[in-house]
Amino acid sequence: MADTGLYLNYQGLLMPRLTHSEESLKYLEKFTFKDDDIFAVTYPKSGTTWMQEILPPLLNGGDLNAVQTIPNWDRVPWLEETRAPLVLDKIPSPRAIVSHMPYHLMPQTFFNSKAKVIYVTRNPKDVLVSSFHFHKMASFLDDPGTFEEFTDRFLAGNVIFGKWTDHVKCWRNLDLGDRILYITYEEMLQDLRGVLEQILTFLGRQLSGDALDRVVDHCTFKNMKTNTMSNYSLVPEGIMDCNKSSFLRKGVAGDWKNYFSPELDIKFTAAIQEEMKGSNIKFPWDEE
Ligand code: A3P
């Protein structure tokens, strides 16, 4: 890794120092979950920002005020990040929270609570491409090198939050029963309304057809891209340089095909399959 000074190592996981600190990780360890907390878990670049847009209006009868006036990092904070201790205790319930933490590093009160989890998975090939560009535009992440070099790092888990396969596997086959809902980024792209209905049912909530239509429209890539509360344009250019790559970059499935050579595809697919062996987890993109 080019510059380990950019990252802290928490229990074997690399995290950007700009957004994570000893204090925020202590706050995470001691965090008290409430039974009505809604917790969206993702491996980075799998649709976290999308969930930060979707959850507030679903929890507030379709009201778009929060997503139009509060930056995503304060509206639906990351449990492990530096903003959490500053804002999480002040957010009215039901709170929506996001996290990249693996299951085994969740605070004890999570396991004793009834808080619900939505786990979002995205095709790891597109996660890799998205992450590659994110590393180029974010000064708090190191230079990714060539795409091939970054692929090797990704497969070895030498990236923030470790191996994609470890993350996906650790949130499966748990005792959480109906406390967890699994969705994919690709399903959201294909049928956002259908996924939002699924989430509403999971949360035991309802919205009128009109309100749901408004939320769906607000949460499209096109509209999120112009929402200054969600497109990271409020972040200084020295931290995130949108001239190098937008945070809301392409928002599609299958962009990996523009980056993977046939050889790299074979190598990547084999490495992921090997790691997923015996897990019985199937994804729509496995057949591609
Ligand atoms: P791309 O870089 O492929 O465009 P995260 O929020 O977990 O960091 O993930 C970021 C990725 O989600 C980016 O992918 C971003 O464009 C995409 N994304 C965010 N909101 C989206 C939306 N409404 N529709 C489609 N993709 C979205």
PDB file of C-alpha atoms and ligand atoms in Angstrom:
ATOM      1  CA  MET A   1       0.000   0.000   0.000  1.00  0.00           C
ATOM      2  CA  ALA A   2       1.407   3.368  -1.024  1.00  0.00           C
ATOM      3  CA  ASP A   3       0.679   5.338   2.140  1.00  0.00           C
ATOM      4  CA  THR A   4      -0.440   3.497   5.248  1.00  0.00           C
ATOM      5  CA  GLY A   5      -0.479   6.848   7.077  1.00  0.00           C
ATOM      6  CA  LEU A   6      -3.839   7.503   5.451  1.00  0.00           C
ATOM      7  CA  TYR A   7      -5.424   4.525   7.183  1.00  0.00           C
ATOM      8  CA  LEU A   8      -5.884   3.252  10.661  1.00  0.00           C
ATOM      9  CA  ASN A   9      -5.995  -0.456  11.301  1.00  0.00           C
ATOM     10  CA  TYR A  10      -8.941  -1.479  13.495  1.00  0.00           C
ATOM     11  CA  GLN A  11      -9.071  -5.178  14.347  1.00  0.00           C
ATOM     12  CA  GLY A  12      -7.276  -5.967  11.089  1.00  0.00           C
ATOM     13  CA  LEU A  13      -9.484  -3.691   8.956  1.00  0.00           C
ATOM     14  CA  LEU A  14      -8.148  -0.607   7.168  1.00  0.00           C
ATOM     15  CA  MET A  15     -10.239   2.548   7.553  1.00  0.00           C
ATOM     16  CA  PRO A  16      -9.542   6.091   6.300  1.00  0.00           C
ATOM     17  CA  ARG A  17      -8.135   8.241   9.105  1.00  0.00           C
ATOM     18  CA  LEU A  18      -9.951  11.316   7.833  1.00  0.00           C
ATOM     19  CA  THR A  19     -13.335   9.793   8.614  1.00  0.00           C
ATOM     20  CA  HIS A  20     -12.480   7.323  11.400  1.00  0.00           C
ATOM     21  CA  SER A  21     -10.734   7.907  14.703  1.00  0.00           C
ATOM     22  CA  GLU A  22      -9.900   6.066  17.908  1.00  0.00           C
ATOM     23  CA  GLU A  23     -12.745   8.047  19.528  1.00  0.00           C
ATOM     24  CA  SER A  24     -15.328   7.200  16.879  1.00  0.00           C
ATOM     25  CA  LEU A  25     -14.423   3.511  17.088  1.00  0.00           C
ATOM     26  CA  LYS A  26     -14.741   3.608  20.880  1.00  0.00           C
ATOM     27  CA  TYR A  27     -18.150   5.241  20.393  1.00  0.00           C
ATOM     28  CA  LEU A  28     -19.079   2.375  18.063  1.00  0.00           C
ATOM     29  CA  GLU A  29     -18.046  -0.247  20.630  1.00  0.00           C
ATOM     30  CA  LYS A  30     -20.193   1.379  23.336  1.00  0.00           C
ATOM     31  CA  PHE A  31     -23.080   2.330  21.059  1.00  0.00           C
ATOM     32  CA  THR A  32     -26.557   1.574  22.415  1.00  0.00           C
ATOM     33  CA  PHE A  33     -28.885   0.318  19.718  1.00  0.00           C
ATOM     34  CA  LYS A  34     -32.582   1.073  19.996  1.00  0.00           C
ATOM     35  CA  ASP A  35     -35.111  -1.530  18.922  1.00  0.00           C
ATOM     36  CA  ASP A  36     -36.497   0.784  16.239  1.00  0.00           C
ATOM     37  CA  ASP A  37     -33.113   1.654  14.678  1.00  0.00           C
ATOM     38  CA  ILE A  38     -32.819   0.795  10.978  1.00  0.00           C
ATOM     39  CA  PHE A  39     -29.358  -0.197   9.994  1.00  0.00           C
ATOM     40  CA  ALA A  40     -28.174  -0.377   6.352  1.00  0.00           C
ATOM     41  CA  VAL A  41     -24.958  -2.341   5.943  1.00  0.00           C
ATOM     42  CA  THR A  42     -22.805  -2.302   2.817  1.00  0.00           C
ATOM     43  CA  TYR A  43     -19.334  -3.078   1.602  1.00  0.00           C
ATOM     44  CA  PRO A  44     -17.993   0.311   0.345  1.00  0.00           C
ATOM     45  CA  LYS A  45     -19.261   1.368  -3.109  1.00  0.00           C
ATOM     46  CA  SER A  46     -22.308  -0.892  -3.008  1.00  0.00           C
ATOM     47  CA  GLY A  47     -25.061   1.717  -2.618  1.00  0.00           C
ATOM     48  CA  THR A  48     -24.559   3.287   0.822  1.00  0.00           C
ATOM     49  CA  THR A  49     -25.327   6.825  -0.343  1.00  0.00           C
ATOM     50  CA  TRP A  50     -28.423   5.511  -2.096  1.00  0.00           C
ATOM     51  CA  MET A  51     -29.693   4.025   1.177  1.00  0.00           C
ATOM     52  CA  GLN A  52     -29.009   7.348   2.925  1.00  0.00           C
ATOM     53  CA  GLU A  53     -31.413   8.902   0.407  1.00  0.00           C
ATOM     54  CA  ILE A  54     -34.049   6.172   0.512  1.00  0.00           C
ATOM     55  CA  LEU A  55     -34.489   5.544   4.212  1.00  0.00           C
ATOM     56  CA  PRO A  56     -35.434   8.989   5.634  1.00  0.00           C
ATOM     57  CA  PRO A  57     -38.485   9.523   3.399  1.00  0.00           C
ATOM     58  CA  LEU A  58     -39.600   5.902   3.836  1.00  0.00           C
ATOM     59  CA  LEU A  59     -39.492   6.424   7.607  1.00  0.00           C
ATOM     60  CA  ASN A  60     -41.237   9.800   7.430  1.00  0.00           C
ATOM     61  CA  GLY A  61     -44.338   9.189   5.339  1.00  0.00           C
ATOM     62  CA  GLY A  62     -42.571  10.223   2.128  1.00  0.00           C
ATOM     63  CA  ASP A  63     -41.382  13.604   3.469  1.00  0.00           C
ATOM     64  CA  LEU A  64     -38.383  14.734   1.391  1.00  0.00           C
ATOM     65  CA  ASN A  65     -37.422  17.613   3.677  1.00  0.00           C
ATOM     66  CA  ALA A  66     -34.509  15.792   5.377  1.00  0.00           C
ATOM     67  CA  VAL A  67     -32.925  14.663   2.123  1.00  0.00           C
ATOM     68  CA  GLN A  68     -33.249  18.177   0.701  1.00  0.00           C
ATOM     69  CA  THR A  69     -31.806  20.025   3.690  1.00  0.00           C
ATOM     70  CA  ILE A  70     -29.400  17.770   5.630  1.00  0.00           C
ATOM     71  CA  PRO A  71     -26.136  16.367   4.203  1.00  0.00           C
ATOM     72  CA  ASN A  72     -26.243  12.588   3.913  1.00  0.00           C
ATOM     73  CA  TRP A  73     -23.484  12.078   6.511  1.00  0.00           C
ATOM     74  CA  ASP A  74     -25.563  13.811   9.205  1.00  0.00           C
ATOM     75  CA  ARG A  75     -28.965  12.590   8.008  1.00  0.00           C
ATOM     76  CA  VAL A  76     -28.066   8.874   8.051  1.00  0.00           C
ATOM     77  CA  PRO A  77     -24.647   8.737   9.742  1.00  0.00           C
ATOM     78  CA  TRP A  78     -22.080   5.972   9.529  1.00  0.00           C
ATOM     79  CA  LEU A  79     -21.975   4.175  12.863  1.00  0.00           C
ATOM     80  CA  GLU A  80     -18.182   3.948  12.859  1.00  0.00           C
ATOM     81  CA  GLU A  81     -17.310   7.411  11.540  1.00  0.00           C
ATOM     82  CA  THR A  82     -16.331  10.635  13.282  1.00  0.00           C
ATOM     83  CA  ARG A  83     -19.727  12.298  12.745  1.00  0.00           C
ATOM     84  CA  ALA A  84     -21.531   9.528  14.676  1.00  0.00           C
ATOM     85  CA  PRO A  85     -20.682  10.710  18.215  1.00  0.00           C
ATOM     86  CA  LEU A  86     -21.665  14.260  17.226  1.00  0.00           C
ATOM     87  CA  VAL A  87     -25.035  13.579  15.641  1.00  0.00           C
ATOM     88  CA  LEU A  88     -26.406  10.096  16.348  1.00  0.00           C
ATOM     89  CA  ASP A  89     -27.656  10.826  19.853  1.00  0.00           C
ATOM     90  CA  LYS A  90     -29.555  13.874  18.565  1.00  0.00           C
ATOM     91  CA  ILE A  91     -31.390  12.175  15.696  1.00  0.00           C
ATOM     92  CA  PRO A  92     -35.068  11.517  16.439  1.00  0.00           C
ATOM     93  CA  SER A  93     -36.200   7.894  16.345  1.00  0.00           C
ATOM     94  CA  PRO A  94     -36.617   5.851  14.312  1.00  0.00           C
ATOM     95  CA  ARG A  95     -32.990   6.463  13.358  1.00  0.00           C
ATOM     96  CA  ALA A  96     -31.532   5.302  10.073  1.00  0.00           C
ATOM     97  CA  ILE A  97     -27.832   4.435  10.315  1.00  0.00           C
ATOM     98  CA  VAL A  98     -25.359   3.097   7.763  1.00  0.00           C
ATOM     99  CA  SER A  99     -22.236   1.048   8.318  1.00  0.00           C
ATOM    100  CA  HIS A 100     -19.475  -0.871   6.589  1.00  0.00           C
ATOM    101  CA  MET A 101     -18.699  -2.892   9.732  1.00  0.00           C
ATOM    102  CA  PRO A 102     -18.517  -6.678   9.562  1.00  0.00           C
ATOM    103  CA  TYR A 103     -20.998  -8.625  11.696  1.00  0.00           C
ATOM    104  CA  HIS A 104     -18.497  -9.781  14.303  1.00  0.00           C
ATOM    105  CA  LEU A 105     -17.402  -6.217  15.063  1.00  0.00           C
ATOM    106  CA  MET A 106     -20.899  -4.972  15.818  1.00  0.00           C
ATOM    107  CA  PRO A 107     -21.371  -3.560  19.318  1.00  0.00           C
ATOM    108  CA  GLN A 108     -22.876  -5.910  21.890  1.00  0.00           C
ATOM    109  CA  THR A 109     -26.141  -3.958  22.170  1.00  0.00           C
ATOM    110  CA  PHE A 110     -26.856  -4.712  18.500  1.00  0.00           C
ATOM    111  CA  PHE A 111     -27.152  -8.408  19.249  1.00  0.00           C
ATOM    112  CA  ASN A 112     -29.476  -7.761  22.194  1.00  0.00           C
ATOM    113  CA  SER A 113     -31.703  -5.336  20.297  1.00  0.00           C
ATOM    114  CA  LYS A 114     -34.437  -5.802  17.706  1.00  0.00           C
ATOM    115  CA  ALA A 115     -32.869  -3.238  15.330  1.00  0.00           C
ATOM    116  CA  LYS A 116     -33.473  -4.219  11.709  1.00  0.00           C
ATOM    117  CA  VAL A 117     -30.738  -4.589   9.110  1.00  0.00           C
ATOM    118  CA  ILE A 118     -30.845  -4.052   5.351  1.00  0.00           C
ATOM    119  CA  TYR A 119     -27.773  -5.573   3.724  1.00  0.00           C
ATOM    120  CA  VAL A 120     -27.049  -4.263   0.217  1.00  0.00           C
ATOM    121  CA  THR A 121     -24.771  -6.250  -2.091  1.00  0.00           C
ATOM    122  CA  ARG A 122     -23.406  -5.146  -5.472  1.00  0.00           C
ATOM    123  CA  ASN A 123     -21.573  -7.075  -8.174  1.00  0.00           C
ATOM    124  CA  PRO A 124     -17.962  -7.015  -6.893  1.00  0.00           C
ATOM    125  CA  LYS A 125     -16.662  -6.242 -10.384  1.00  0.00           C
ATOM    126  CA  ASP A 126     -18.620  -2.983 -10.409  1.00  0.00           C
ATOM    127  CA  VAL A 127     -17.661  -2.359  -6.769  1.00  0.00           C
ATOM    128  CA  LEU A 128     -14.015  -2.622  -7.828  1.00  0.00           C
ATOM    129  CA  VAL A 129     -14.440  -0.175 -10.723  1.00  0.00           C
ATOM    130  CA  SER A 130     -16.351   2.296  -8.546  1.00  0.00           C
ATOM    131  CA  SER A 131     -13.725   2.016  -5.809  1.00  0.00           C
ATOM    132  CA  PHE A 132     -10.890   2.496  -8.311  1.00  0.00           C
ATOM    133  CA  HIS A 133     -12.364   5.852  -9.350  1.00  0.00           C
ATOM    134  CA  PHE A 134     -13.162   6.804  -5.768  1.00  0.00           C
ATOM    135  CA  HIS A 135      -9.474   6.293  -4.886  1.00  0.00           C
ATOM    136  CA  LYS A 136      -8.545   8.697  -7.666  1.00  0.00           C
ATOM    137  CA  MET A 137     -10.838  11.503  -6.511  1.00  0.00           C
ATOM    138  CA  ALA A 138     -10.577  11.184  -2.700  1.00  0.00           C
ATOM    139  CA  SER A 139      -7.384  12.557  -1.170  1.00  0.00           C
ATOM    140  CA  PHE A 140      -7.961  10.480   1.983  1.00  0.00           C
ATOM    141  CA  LEU A 141      -7.469   7.266  -0.027  1.00  0.00           C
ATOM    142  CA  ASP A 142      -4.169   6.227  -1.558  1.00  0.00           C
ATOM    143  CA  ASP A 143      -3.382   6.157  -5.276  1.00  0.00           C
ATOM    144  CA  PRO A 144      -4.908   2.960  -6.710  1.00  0.00           C
ATOM    145  CA  GLY A 145      -2.107   2.434  -9.254  1.00  0.00           C
ATOM    146  CA  THR A 146      -3.149   0.665 -12.443  1.00  0.00           C
ATOM    147  CA  PHE A 147      -6.514  -1.083 -12.611  1.00  0.00           C
ATOM    148  CA  GLU A 148      -4.717  -4.458 -12.593  1.00  0.00           C
ATOM    149  CA  GLU A 149      -2.689  -3.506  -9.516  1.00  0.00           C
ATOM    150  CA  PHE A 150      -5.797  -2.316  -7.713  1.00  0.00           C
ATOM    151  CA  THR A 151      -7.592  -5.554  -8.638  1.00  0.00           C
ATOM    152  CA  ASP A 152      -4.856  -7.562  -6.918  1.00  0.00           C
ATOM    153  CA  ARG A 153      -5.182  -5.425  -3.806  1.00  0.00           C
ATOM    154  CA  PHE A 154      -8.962  -5.785  -3.834  1.00  0.00           C
ATOM    155  CA  LEU A 155      -8.774  -9.578  -4.136  1.00  0.00           C
ATOM    156  CA  ALA A 156      -6.180  -9.746  -1.351  1.00  0.00           C
ATOM    157  CA  GLY A 157      -8.392  -7.581   0.878  1.00  0.00           C
ATOM    158  CA  ASN A 158      -5.674  -4.953   1.082  1.00  0.00           C
ATOM    159  CA  VAL A 159      -8.267  -2.186   0.787  1.00  0.00           C
ATOM    160  CA  ILE A 160     -10.587  -0.351   3.178  1.00  0.00           C
ATOM    161  CA  PHE A 161     -12.882  -2.756   5.067  1.00  0.00           C
ATOM    162  CA  GLY A 162     -11.017  -5.821   3.795  1.00  0.00           C
ATOM    163  CA  LYS A 163     -12.151  -8.522   1.403  1.00  0.00           C
ATOM    164  CA  TRP A 164     -15.515  -8.159  -0.342  1.00  0.00           C
ATOM    165  CA  THR A 165     -16.101 -11.904   0.055  1.00  0.00           C
ATOM    166  CA  ASP A 166     -15.474 -11.820   3.834  1.00  0.00           C
ATOM    167  CA  HIS A 167     -17.900  -8.940   4.205  1.00  0.00           C
ATOM    168  CA  VAL A 168     -20.674 -10.553   2.196  1.00  0.00           C
ATOM    169  CA  LYS A 169     -20.264 -13.908   3.924  1.00  0.00           C
ATOM    170  CA  CYS A 170     -20.121 -12.558   7.471  1.00  0.00           C
ATOM    171  CA  TRP A 171     -23.587 -11.003   7.158  1.00  0.00           C
ATOM    172  CA  ARG A 172     -25.194 -14.289   5.960  1.00  0.00           C
ATOM    173  CA  ASN A 173     -26.495 -17.379   7.757  1.00  0.00           C
ATOM    174  CA  LEU A 174     -26.986 -15.521  10.999  1.00  0.00           C
ATOM    175  CA  ASP A 175     -29.383 -15.825  13.887  1.00  0.00           C
ATOM    176  CA  LEU A 176     -30.984 -12.552  12.874  1.00  0.00           C
ATOM    177  CA  GLY A 177     -33.986 -14.299  11.240  1.00  0.00           C
ATOM    178  CA  ASP A 178     -36.500 -11.723  10.023  1.00  0.00           C
ATOM    179  CA  ARG A 179     -34.394  -8.870  11.405  1.00  0.00           C
ATOM    180  CA  ILE A 180     -32.361  -8.786   8.178  1.00  0.00           C
ATOM    181  CA  LEU A 181     -33.352  -8.079   4.566  1.00  0.00           C
ATOM    182  CA  TYR A 182     -30.960  -8.752   1.668  1.00  0.00           C
ATOM    183  CA  ILE A 183     -31.219  -6.600  -1.416  1.00  0.00           C
ATOM    184  CA  THR A 184     -28.896  -5.902  -4.331  1.00  0.00           C
ATOM    185  CA  TYR A 185     -27.835  -2.696  -6.025  1.00  0.00           C
ATOM    186  CA  GLU A 186     -28.788  -4.300  -9.327  1.00  0.00           C
ATOM    187  CA  GLU A 187     -32.375  -4.964  -8.157  1.00  0.00           C
ATOM    188  CA  MET A 188     -32.622  -1.332  -7.118  1.00  0.00           C
ATOM    189  CA  LEU A 189     -31.503  -0.251 -10.576  1.00  0.00           C
ATOM    190  CA  GLN A 190     -33.953  -2.572 -12.261  1.00  0.00           C
ATOM    191  CA  ASP A 191     -37.007  -1.895 -10.128  1.00  0.00           C
ATOM    192  CA  LEU A 192     -36.484   0.776  -7.501  1.00  0.00           C
ATOM    193  CA  ARG A 193     -40.187   1.021  -6.701  1.00  0.00           C
ATOM    194  CA  GLY A 194     -40.391  -2.744  -6.146  1.00  0.00           C
ATOM    195  CA  VAL A 195     -37.386  -2.700  -3.791  1.00  0.00           C
ATOM    196  CA  LEU A 196     -38.784   0.263  -1.860  1.00  0.00           C
ATOM    197  CA  GLU A 197     -42.049  -1.656  -1.440  1.00  0.00           C
ATOM    198  CA  GLN A 198     -40.043  -4.606  -0.164  1.00  0.00           C
ATOM    199  CA  ILE A 199     -38.260  -2.348   2.335  1.00  0.00           C
ATOM    200  CA  LEU A 200     -41.565  -0.827   3.482  1.00  0.00           C
ATOM    201  CA  THR A 201     -43.032  -4.286   4.093  1.00  0.00           C
ATOM    202  CA  PHE A 202     -39.872  -5.314   5.962  1.00  0.00           C
ATOM    203  CA  LEU A 203     -40.148  -2.213   8.161  1.00  0.00           C
ATOM    204  CA  GLY A 204     -43.902  -2.682   8.686  1.00  0.00           C
ATOM    205  CA  ARG A 205     -44.638   0.674   7.072  1.00  0.00           C
ATOM    206  CA  GLN A 206     -46.837   1.996   4.293  1.00  0.00           C
ATOM    207  CA  LEU A 207     -46.797   4.918   1.880  1.00  0.00           C
ATOM    208  CA  SER A 208     -49.505   6.107  -0.480  1.00  0.00           C
ATOM    209  CA  GLY A 209     -48.852   5.365  -4.149  1.00  0.00           C
ATOM    210  CA  ASP A 210     -48.241   9.067  -4.829  1.00  0.00           C
ATOM    211  CA  ALA A 211     -45.792   9.450  -1.953  1.00  0.00           C
ATOM    212  CA  LEU A 212     -43.906   6.350  -3.063  1.00  0.00           C
ATOM    213  CA  ASP A 213     -43.741   7.697  -6.618  1.00  0.00           C
ATOM    214  CA  ARG A 214     -42.217  10.926  -5.292  1.00  0.00           C
ATOM    215  CA  VAL A 215     -39.588   9.037  -3.255  1.00  0.00           C
ATOM    216  CA  VAL A 216     -38.712   6.824  -6.230  1.00  0.00           C
ATOM    217  CA  ASP A 217     -38.327   9.871  -8.450  1.00  0.00           C
ATOM    218  CA  HIS A 218     -36.206  11.700  -5.883  1.00  0.00           C
ATOM    219  CA  CYS A 219     -33.896   8.683  -5.475  1.00  0.00           C
ATOM    220  CA  THR A 220     -33.063   8.203  -9.154  1.00  0.00           C
ATOM    221  CA  PHE A 221     -29.406   8.628 -10.066  1.00  0.00           C
ATOM    222  CA  LYS A 222     -30.195  11.699 -12.174  1.00  0.00           C
ATOM    223  CA  ASN A 223     -31.935  13.506  -9.323  1.00  0.00           C
ATOM    224  CA  MET A 224     -29.479  12.457  -6.621  1.00  0.00           C
ATOM    225  CA  LYS A 225     -26.637  13.716  -8.780  1.00  0.00           C
ATOM    226  CA  THR A 226     -28.036  17.255  -8.550  1.00  0.00           C
ATOM    227  CA  ASN A 227     -28.903  17.091  -4.837  1.00  0.00           C
ATOM    228  CA  THR A 228     -26.139  19.074  -3.136  1.00  0.00           C
ATOM    229  CA  MET A 229     -27.026  17.343   0.157  1.00  0.00           C
ATOM    230  CA  SER A 230     -26.051  13.996  -1.388  1.00  0.00           C
ATOM    231  CA  ASN A 231     -23.602  14.505  -4.242  1.00  0.00           C
ATOM    232  CA  TYR A 232     -20.635  15.479  -2.014  1.00  0.00           C
ATOM    233  CA  SER A 233     -20.275  18.863  -3.720  1.00  0.00           C
ATOM    234  CA  LEU A 234     -20.264  20.401  -0.206  1.00  0.00           C
ATOM    235  CA  VAL A 235     -16.944  18.665   0.485  1.00  0.00           C
ATOM    236  CA  PRO A 236     -13.882  20.840  -0.352  1.00  0.00           C
ATOM    237  CA  GLU A 237     -12.140  19.958  -3.611  1.00  0.00           C
ATOM    238  CA  GLY A 238      -8.932  19.174  -1.697  1.00  0.00           C
ATOM    239  CA  ILE A 239     -10.740  16.243  -0.047  1.00  0.00           C
ATOM    240  CA  MET A 240     -12.936  15.050  -2.901  1.00  0.00           C
ATOM    241  CA  ASP A 241     -12.045  16.298  -6.359  1.00  0.00           C
ATOM    242  CA  CYS A 242     -15.116  16.035  -8.568  1.00  0.00           C
ATOM    243  CA  ASN A 243     -12.996  17.179 -11.546  1.00  0.00           C
ATOM    244  CA  LYS A 244     -11.192  13.834 -11.363  1.00  0.00           C
ATOM    245  CA  SER A 245     -14.367  11.754 -10.923  1.00  0.00           C
ATOM    246  CA  SER A 246     -17.860  12.495  -9.626  1.00  0.00           C
ATOM    247  CA  PHE A 247     -18.868  10.676  -6.451  1.00  0.00           C
ATOM    248  CA  LEU A 248     -22.140   9.820  -8.192  1.00  0.00           C
ATOM    249  CA  ARG A 249     -20.109   8.656 -11.161  1.00  0.00           C
ATOM    250  CA  LYS A 250     -22.124   6.433 -13.552  1.00  0.00           C
ATOM    251  CA  GLY A 251     -24.692   4.614 -11.443  1.00  0.00           C
ATOM    252  CA  VAL A 252     -24.998   1.604 -13.746  1.00  0.00           C
ATOM    253  CA  ALA A 253     -24.540  -2.150 -13.634  1.00  0.00           C
ATOM    254  CA  GLY A 254     -21.922  -3.740 -15.876  1.00  0.00           C
ATOM    255  CA  ASP A 255     -19.442  -0.869 -16.198  1.00  0.00           C
ATOM    256  CA  TRP A 256     -16.809  -3.490 -15.299  1.00  0.00           C
ATOM    257  CA  LYS A 257     -16.985  -4.700 -18.897  1.00  0.00           C
ATOM    258  CA  ASN A 258     -15.207  -1.484 -19.907  1.00  0.00           C
ATOM    259  CA  TYR A 259     -12.290  -2.261 -17.567  1.00  0.00           C
ATOM    260  CA  PHE A 260     -11.764  -6.029 -17.391  1.00  0.00           C
ATOM    261  CA  SER A 261      -9.699  -7.786 -20.030  1.00  0.00           C
ATOM    262  CA  PRO A 262     -10.859 -11.392 -20.690  1.00  0.00           C
ATOM    263  CA  GLU A 263      -7.823 -12.634 -18.693  1.00  0.00           C
ATOM    264  CA  LEU A 264      -8.569 -10.379 -15.737  1.00  0.00           C
ATOM    265  CA  ASP A 265     -12.201 -11.460 -15.800  1.00  0.00           C
ATOM    266  CA  ILE A 266     -11.204 -15.138 -15.605  1.00  0.00           C
ATOM    267  CA  LYS A 267      -8.782 -14.468 -12.761  1.00  0.00           C
ATOM    268  CA  PHE A 268     -11.210 -12.291 -10.795  1.00  0.00           C
ATOM    269  CA  THR A 269     -14.175 -14.631 -11.234  1.00  0.00           C
ATOM    270  CA  ALA A 270     -12.113 -17.666 -10.177  1.00  0.00           C
ATOM    271  CA  ALA A 271     -10.767 -15.886  -7.093  1.00  0.00           C
ATOM    272  CA  ILE A 272     -14.246 -14.790  -5.962  1.00  0.00           C
ATOM    273  CA  GLN A 273     -15.741 -18.251  -6.676  1.00  0.00           C
ATOM    274  CA  GLU A 274     -13.003 -19.904  -4.649  1.00  0.00           C
ATOM    275  CA  GLU A 275     -13.709 -17.647  -1.659  1.00  0.00           C
ATOM    276  CA  MET A 276     -17.484 -18.125  -1.929  1.00  0.00           C
ATOM    277  CA  LYS A 277     -17.241 -21.919  -2.227  1.00  0.00           C
ATOM    278  CA  GLY A 278     -19.500 -23.716   0.237  1.00  0.00           C
ATOM    279  CA  SER A 279     -21.354 -20.531   1.216  1.00  0.00           C
ATOM    280  CA  ASN A 280     -24.501 -21.351  -0.809  1.00  0.00           C
ATOM    281  CA  ILE A 281     -24.914 -17.663  -1.603  1.00  0.00           C
ATOM    282  CA  LYS A 282     -26.096 -17.030  -5.154  1.00  0.00           C
ATOM    283  CA  PHE A 283     -26.198 -13.680  -6.892  1.00  0.00           C
ATOM    284  CA  PRO A 284     -27.872 -12.669 -10.172  1.00  0.00           C
ATOM    285  CA  TRP A 285     -24.475 -11.715 -11.641  1.00  0.00           C
ATOM    286  CA  ASP A 286     -22.959 -15.177 -11.001  1.00  0.00           C
ATOM    287  CA  GLU A 287     -24.368 -16.352 -14.342  1.00  0.00           C
ATOM    288  CA  GLU A 288     -23.024 -13.401 -16.382  1.00  0.00           C
TER     289      GLU A 288
HETATM  290  P1  A3P B   1     -20.449   4.262  -9.490  1.00  0.00           P
HETATM  291  O1  A3P B   1     -19.098   4.735  -9.075  1.00  0.00           O
HETATM  292  O2  A3P B   1     -20.393   2.940 -10.198  1.00  0.00           O
HETATM  293  O3  A3P B   1     -21.222   5.271 -10.262  1.00  0.00           O
HETATM  294  P2  A3P B   1     -21.416   4.088  -2.012  1.00  0.00           P
HETATM  295  O4  A3P B   1     -22.466   5.117  -1.748  1.00  0.00           O
HETATM  296  O5  A3P B   1     -21.633   2.805  -1.297  1.00  0.00           O
HETATM  297  O6  A3P B   1     -20.051   4.664  -1.847  1.00  0.00           O
HETATM  298  O7  A3P B   1     -21.564   3.686  -3.559  1.00  0.00           O
HETATM  299  C1  A3P B   1     -21.333   4.614  -4.575  1.00  0.00           C
HETATM  300  C2  A3P B   1     -21.841   4.036  -5.875  1.00  0.00           C
HETATM  301  O8  A3P B   1     -23.283   4.014  -5.845  1.00  0.00           O
HETATM  302  C3  A3P B   1     -21.435   4.891  -7.070  1.00  0.00           C
HETATM  303  O9  A3P B   1     -21.286   3.969  -8.153  1.00  0.00           O
HETATM  304  C4  A3P B   1     -22.671   5.771  -7.215  1.00  0.00           C
HETATM  305  O10 A3P B   1     -22.801   6.389  -8.478  1.00  0.00           O
HETATM  306  C5  A3P B   1     -23.766   4.735  -6.970  1.00  0.00           C
HETATM  307  N1  A3P B   1     -25.078   5.337  -6.679  1.00  0.00           N
HETATM  308  C6  A3P B   1     -25.412   6.203  -5.702  1.00  0.00           C
HETATM  309  N2  A3P B   1     -26.704   6.574  -5.826  1.00  0.00           N
HETATM  310  C7  A3P B   1     -27.197   5.937  -6.903  1.00  0.00           C
HETATM  311  C8  A3P B   1     -28.479   5.916  -7.574  1.00  0.00           C
HETATM  312  N3  A3P B   1     -29.505   6.664  -7.175  1.00  0.00           N
HETATM  313  N4  A3P B   1     -28.606   5.115  -8.659  1.00  0.00           N
HETATM  314  C9  A3P B   1     -27.577   4.359  -9.115  1.00  0.00           C
HETATM  315  N5  A3P B   1     -26.346   4.348  -8.531  1.00  0.00           N
HETATM  316  C10 A3P B   1     -26.165   5.129  -7.450  1.00  0.00           C
END
